[in-house]
């Protein structure tokens, strides 16, 4: 049995689908043309634009690629800017580092 999708996830996918629809229309691209450029079926594009949770993420990525926005996906969770993750890592750093016997400690 599948667990229910959290409402914020559902809303985010629905918004992304709507944004893809808007971007497509602003560029005067038909759903059929977008489907062809993405290597997807017309029904997949329609479902994606409606925010269907069953559409695999790679189709959303393909649409972003067609629009020249794939870097937006690449930068969603940039680990170099993950303040929470970096703070948790820093909390686990040793308080001091000792040299092993016979080494100078220099790199």
Backbone as JSON Lines, residues from 0, in Angstrom:
{"i":0,"aa":"X","n":[0.84,-1.19,0.0],"ca":[0.0,0.0,0.0],"c":[0.88,1.25,0.0]}
{"i":1,"aa":"X","n":[0.62,2.15,-0.93],"ca":[1.38,3.38,-1.01],"c":[0.96,4.36,0.07]}
{"i":2,"aa":"X","n":[1.95,5.09,0.6],"ca":[1.61,6.11,1.58],"c":[1.09,7.33,0.83]}
{"i":3,"aa":"X","n":[0.17,8.06,1.46],"ca":[-0.38,9.24,0.78],"c":[0.71,10.29,0.55]}
{"i":4,"aa":"X","n":[0.56,11.01,-0.54],"ca":[1.52,12.06,-0.88],"c":[1.22,13.27,0.0]}
{"i":5,"aa":"X","n":[2.24,13.82,0.66],"ca":[2.0,15.02,1.49],"c":[1.45,16.16,0.64]}
{"i":6,"aa":"X","n":[0.53,16.91,1.21],"ca":[-0.12,18.01,0.5],"c":[0.89,19.01,-0.08]}
{"i":7,"aa":"X","n":[1.95,19.4,0.66],"ca":[2.92,20.33,0.06],"c":[3.6,19.77,-1.19]}
{"i":8,"aa":"X","n":[3.82,18.46,-1.23],"ca":[4.42,17.83,-2.41],"c":[3.43,17.9,-3.57]}
{"i":9,"aa":"X","n":[2.2,17.57,-3.3],"ca":[1.17,17.62,-4.34],"c":[1.03,19.02,-4.9]}
{"i":10,"aa":"X","n":[1.01,20.01,-4.02],"ca":[0.89,21.41,-4.46],"c":[2.1,21.82,-5.3]}
{"i":11,"aa":"X","n":[3.29,21.42,-4.9],"ca":[4.5,21.79,-5.63],"c":[4.51,21.2,-7.04]}
{"i":12,"aa":"X","n":[4.1,19.94,-7.17],"ca":[4.05,19.29,-8.48],"c":[2.97,19.95,-9.35]}
{"i":13,"aa":"X","n":[1.84,20.25,-8.74],"ca":[0.77,20.92,-9.49],"c":[1.24,22.3,-9.96]}
{"i":14,"aa":"X","n":[1.95,23.03,-9.11],"ca":[2.47,24.35,-9.5],"c":[3.5,24.21,-10.61]}
{"i":15,"aa":"X","n":[4.4,23.25,-10.48],"ca":[5.41,23.04,-11.52],"c":[4.74,22.72,-12.85]}
{"i":16,"aa":"X","n":[3.74,21.88,-12.83],"ca":[3.0,21.56,-14.06],"c":[2.36,22.8,-14.66]}
{"i":17,"aa":"X","n":[1.75,23.61,-13.82],"ca":[1.14,24.85,-14.29],"c":[2.17,25.82,-14.85]}
{"i":18,"aa":"X","n":[3.32,25.89,-14.19],"ca":[4.39,26.77,-14.67],"c":[4.94,26.3,-16.01]}
{"i":19,"aa":"X","n":[5.03,24.98,-16.19],"ca":[5.48,24.44,-17.47],"c":[4.48,24.78,-18.55]}
{"i":20,"aa":"X","n":[3.2,24.66,-18.24],"ca":[2.15,25.02,-19.2],"c":[2.25,26.49,-19.59]}
{"i":21,"aa":"X","n":[2.42,27.36,-18.6],"ca":[2.53,28.79,-18.86],"c":[3.77,29.11,-19.69]}
{"i":22,"aa":"X","n":[4.9,28.51,-19.35],"ca":[6.14,28.74,-20.1],"c":[5.99,28.28,-21.55]}
{"i":23,"aa":"X","n":[5.34,27.16,-21.74],"ca":[5.12,26.63,-23.09],"c":[4.27,27.6,-23.9]}
{"i":24,"aa":"X","n":[3.17,28.06,-23.31],"ca":[2.26,28.95,-24.03],"c":[2.9,30.3,-24.31]}
{"i":25,"aa":"X","n":[3.69,30.82,-23.36],"ca":[4.39,32.09,-23.59],"c":[5.38,31.99,-24.74]}
{"i":26,"aa":"X","n":[5.92,30.8,-24.95],"ca":[6.87,30.58,-26.04],"c":[6.18,30.17,-27.33]}
{"i":27,"aa":"X","n":[4.86,30.13,-27.3],"ca":[4.05,29.74,-28.47],"c":[4.43,28.36,-28.98]}
{"i":28,"aa":"X","n":[4.59,27.43,-28.03],"ca":[4.9,26.03,-28.36],"c":[3.65,25.21,-28.06]}
{"i":29,"aa":"X","n":[3.24,24.4,-29.02],"ca":[2.07,23.55,-28.79],"c":[2.46,22.37,-27.88]}
{"i":30,"aa":"X","n":[1.45,21.77,-27.28],"ca":[1.71,20.58,-26.45],"c":[2.33,19.48,-27.3]}
{"i":31,"aa":"X","n":[1.88,19.34,-28.53],"ca":[2.41,18.3,-29.41],"c":[3.89,18.56,-29.73]}
{"i":32,"aa":"X","n":[4.23,19.82,-29.97],"ca":[5.62,20.16,-30.26],"c":[6.5,19.93,-29.04]}
{"i":33,"aa":"X","n":[6.0,20.31,-27.86],"ca":[6.77,20.08,-26.63],"c":[6.98,18.58,-26.43]}
{"i":34,"aa":"X","n":[5.94,17.81,-26.64],"ca":[6.04,16.36,-26.48],"c":[7.11,15.8,-27.4]}
{"i":35,"aa":"X","n":[7.12,16.25,-28.64],"ca":[8.11,15.77,-29.61],"c":[9.53,16.16,-29.18]}
{"i":36,"aa":"X","n":[9.71,17.38,-28.75],"ca":[11.03,17.86,-28.31],"c":[11.51,17.12,-27.06]}
{"i":37,"aa":"X","n":[10.57,16.71,-26.23],"ca":[10.92,16.0,-24.99],"c":[11.09,14.51,-25.2]}
{"i":38,"aa":"X","n":[10.61,14.01,-26.33],"ca":[10.62,12.56,-26.54],"c":[9.55,11.89,-25.69]}
{"i":39,"aa":"X","n":[8.42,12.56,-25.57],"ca":[7.31,12.06,-24.74],"c":[6.04,12.02,-25.58]}
{"i":40,"aa":"X","n":[5.01,11.41,-25.03],"ca":[3.73,11.39,-25.71],"c":[2.95,12.65,-25.36]}
{"i":41,"aa":"X","n":[1.99,12.97,-26.19],"ca":[1.13,14.12,-25.94],"c":[0.38,13.96,-24.63]}
{"i":42,"aa":"X","n":[-0.07,12.75,-24.33],"ca":[-0.79,12.53,-23.07],"c":[0.11,12.76,-21.86]}
{"i":43,"aa":"X","n":[1.4,12.44,-21.99],"ca":[2.34,12.69,-20.88],"c":[2.46,14.18,-20.63]}
{"i":44,"aa":"X","n":[2.57,14.97,-21.68],"ca":[2.67,16.43,-21.52],"c":[1.39,16.97,-20.88]}
{"i":45,"aa":"X","n":[0.25,16.49,-21.33],"ca":[-1.02,16.95,-20.75],"c":[-1.09,16.6,-19.26]}
{"i":46,"aa":"X","n":[-0.72,15.37,-18.92],"ca":[-0.74,14.95,-17.51],"c":[0.26,15.74,-16.69]}
{"i":47,"aa":"X","n":[1.44,15.99,-17.26],"ca":[2.47,16.75,-16.56],"c":[1.98,18.16,-16.27]}
{"i":48,"aa":"X","n":[1.36,18.8,-17.25],"ca":[0.88,20.17,-17.08],"c":[-0.27,20.25,-16.07]}
{"i":49,"aa":"X","n":[-0.97,19.16,-15.86],"ca":[-2.04,19.11,-14.85],"c":[-1.5,18.81,-13.46]}
{"i":50,"aa":"X","n":[-0.21,18.47,-13.39],"ca":[0.39,18.16,-12.09],"c":[0.14,16.74,-11.64]}
{"i":51,"aa":"X","n":[0.01,15.82,-12.59],"ca":[-0.21,14.4,-12.27],"c":[1.02,13.85,-11.57]}
{"i":52,"aa":"X","n":[0.83,13.34,-10.36],"ca":[1.93,12.83,-9.55],"c":[2.57,11.57,-10.11]}
{"i":53,"aa":"X","n":[1.9,10.93,-11.05],"ca":[2.44,9.68,-11.62],"c":[3.4,9.91,-12.78]}
{"i":54,"aa":"X","n":[3.54,11.17,-13.21],"ca":[4.48,11.48,-14.3],"c":[5.9,11.44,-13.71]}
{"i":55,"aa":"X","n":[6.78,10.61,-14.29],"ca":[8.15,10.51,-13.78],"c":[8.89,11.85,-13.86]}
{"i":56,"aa":"X","n":[9.76,12.08,-12.9],"ca":[10.47,13.36,-12.8],"c":[11.31,13.65,-14.04]}
{"i":57,"aa":"X","n":[11.78,12.62,-14.75],"ca":[12.63,12.9,-15.89],"c":[11.88,13.64,-16.99]}
{"i":58,"aa":"X","n":[10.55,13.52,-17.03],"ca":[9.79,14.29,-18.02],"c":[9.76,15.77,-17.63]}
{"i":59,"aa":"X","n":[9.66,16.06,-16.35],"ca":[9.74,17.45,-15.91],"c":[11.13,18.01,-16.25]}
{"i":60,"aa":"X","n":[12.15,17.2,-16.03],"ca":[13.52,17.62,-16.35],"c":[13.67,17.86,-17.86]}
{"i":61,"aa":"X","n":[13.09,17.01,-18.67],"ca":[13.16,17.19,-20.12],"c":[12.48,18.48,-20.55]}
{"i":62,"aa":"X","n":[11.34,18.79,-19.94],"ca":[10.65,20.04,-20.27],"c":[11.52,21.23,-19.88]}
{"i":63,"aa":"X","n":[12.12,21.18,-18.7],"ca":[13.02,22.26,-18.29],"c":[14.17,22.42,-19.27]}
{"i":64,"aa":"X","n":[14.69,21.3,-19.76],"ca":[15.77,21.33,-20.74],"c":[15.31,22.01,-22.03]}
{"i":65,"aa":"X","n":[14.13,21.68,-22.51],"ca":[13.58,22.31,-23.72],"c":[13.49,23.82,-23.54]}
{"i":66,"aa":"X","n":[13.11,24.27,-22.34],"ca":[12.97,25.7,-22.07],"c":[14.28,26.38,-21.7]}
{"i":67,"aa":"X","n":[15.38,25.62,-21.68],"ca":[16.67,26.2,-21.32],"c":[16.8,26.49,-19.84]}
{"i":68,"aa":"X","n":[16.07,25.73,-19.01],"ca":[16.04,25.97,-17.57],"c":[16.52,24.78,-16.75]}
{"i":69,"aa":"X","n":[17.27,23.87,-17.35],"ca":[17.68,22.66,-16.63],"c":[18.56,22.99,-15.42]}
{"i":70,"aa":"X","n":[19.29,24.1,-15.48],"ca":[20.13,24.47,-14.33],"c":[19.29,24.74,-13.09]}
{"i":71,"aa":"X","n":[18.03,25.1,-13.27],"ca":[17.15,25.29,-12.11],"c":[16.98,24.0,-11.34]}
{"i":72,"aa":"X","n":[16.86,22.89,-12.05],"ca":[16.76,21.59,-11.41],"c":[18.08,21.2,-10.76]}
{"i":73,"aa":"X","n":[19.18,21.47,-11.47],"ca":[20.5,21.12,-10.95],"c":[20.79,21.83,-9.63]}
{"i":74,"aa":"X","n":[20.26,23.02,-9.46],"ca":[20.58,23.84,-8.29],"c":[19.55,23.76,-7.17]}
{"i":75,"aa":"X","n":[18.58,22.85,-7.29],"ca":[17.54,22.77,-6.27],"c":[18.08,22.52,-4.87]}
{"i":76,"aa":"X","n":[18.97,21.58,-4.75],"ca":[19.54,21.26,-3.45],"c":[21.06,21.31,-3.56]}
{"i":77,"aa":"X","n":[21.57,22.51,-3.69],"ca":[23.01,22.72,-3.82],"c":[23.66,22.46,-2.46]}
{"i":78,"aa":"X","n":[24.39,21.38,-2.36],"ca":[24.95,20.98,-1.07],"c":[25.96,21.99,-0.52]}
{"i":79,"aa":"X","n":[26.54,22.82,-1.38],"ca":[27.48,23.83,-0.87],"c":[26.74,24.96,-0.16]}
{"i":80,"aa":"X","n":[25.42,25.04,-0.36],"ca":[24.61,26.07,0.28],"c":[23.59,25.48,1.25]}
{"i":81,"aa":"X","n":[23.77,24.21,1.61],"ca":[22.87,23.51,2.51],"c":[23.23,23.86,3.95]}
{"i":82,"aa":"X","n":[22.69,24.98,4.44],"ca":[23.05,25.48,5.77],"c":[22.8,24.47,6.87]}
{"i":83,"aa":"X","n":[21.69,23.76,6.81],"ca":[21.36,22.79,7.85],"c":[22.37,21.64,7.82]}
{"i":84,"aa":"X","n":[22.62,21.08,6.63],"ca":[23.57,19.98,6.5],"c":[24.97,20.38,6.93]}
{"i":85,"aa":"X","n":[25.4,21.57,6.53],"ca":[26.74,22.04,6.9],"c":[26.84,22.27,8.41]}
{"i":86,"aa":"X","n":[25.8,22.8,9.02],"ca":[25.81,23.02,10.47],"c":[25.88,21.69,11.2]}
{"i":87,"aa":"X","n":[25.11,20.7,10.76],"ca":[25.15,19.38,11.4],"c":[26.53,18.74,11.24]}
{"i":88,"aa":"X","n":[27.14,18.91,10.08],"ca":[28.5,18.37,9.87],"c":[29.48,19.05,10.8]}
{"i":89,"aa":"X","n":[29.39,20.36,10.9],"ca":[30.32,21.12,11.74],"c":[30.19,20.76,13.21]}
{"i":90,"aa":"X","n":[28.99,20.41,13.64],"ca":[28.79,20.01,15.04],"c":[29.54,18.73,15.38]}
{"i":91,"aa":"X","n":[29.81,17.9,14.37],"ca":[30.48,16.62,14.59],"c":[31.99,16.68,14.36]}
{"i":92,"aa":"X","n":[32.51,17.87,14.11],"ca":[33.95,17.99,13.92],"c":[34.66,17.77,15.26]}
{"i":93,"aa":"X","n":[35.85,17.19,15.23],"ca":[36.58,17.0,16.5],"c":[36.95,18.35,17.1]}
{"i":94,"aa":"X","n":[37.04,18.37,18.42],"ca":[37.41,19.61,19.12],"c":[38.87,19.96,18.87]}
{"i":95,"aa":"X","n":[39.7,18.93,18.72],"ca":[41.11,19.15,18.4],"c":[41.63,17.96,17.62]}
{"i":96,"aa":"X","n":[42.71,18.21,16.91],"ca":[43.33,17.17,16.1],"c":[44.75,17.0,16.6]}
{"i":97,"aa":"X","n":[45.12,15.75,16.94],"ca":[46.47,15.47,17.44],"c":[47.28,14.81,16.36]}
{"i":98,"aa":"X","n":[48.54,15.15,16.33],"ca":[49.46,14.5,15.37],"c":[49.77,13.11,15.86]}
{"i":99,"aa":"X","n":[49.94,12.19,14.93],"ca":[50.35,10.84,15.28],"c":[51.84,10.86,15.54]}
{"i":100,"aa":"X","n":[52.29,9.95,16.35],"ca":[53.72,9.88,16.68],"c":[54.55,9.71,15.42]}
{"i":101,"aa":"X","n":[55.59,10.49,15.3],"ca":[56.49,10.38,14.16],"c":[56.09,11.2,12.96]}
{"i":102,"aa":"X","n":[55.04,11.97,13.07],"ca":[54.65,12.84,11.95],"c":[54.69,14.28,12.39]}
{"i":103,"aa":"X","n":[54.93,15.16,11.44],"ca":[55.04,16.58,11.79],"c":[53.69,17.27,11.82]}
{"i":104,"aa":"X","n":[52.69,16.65,11.21],"ca":[51.38,17.26,11.17],"c":[51.2,18.18,9.97]}
{"i":105,"aa":"X","n":[52.28,18.41,9.24],"ca":[52.21,19.27,8.05],"c":[51.7,18.44,6.87]}
{"i":106,"aa":"X","n":[51.07,19.08,5.95],"ca":[50.61,18.41,4.74],"c":[51.8,18.14,3.91]}
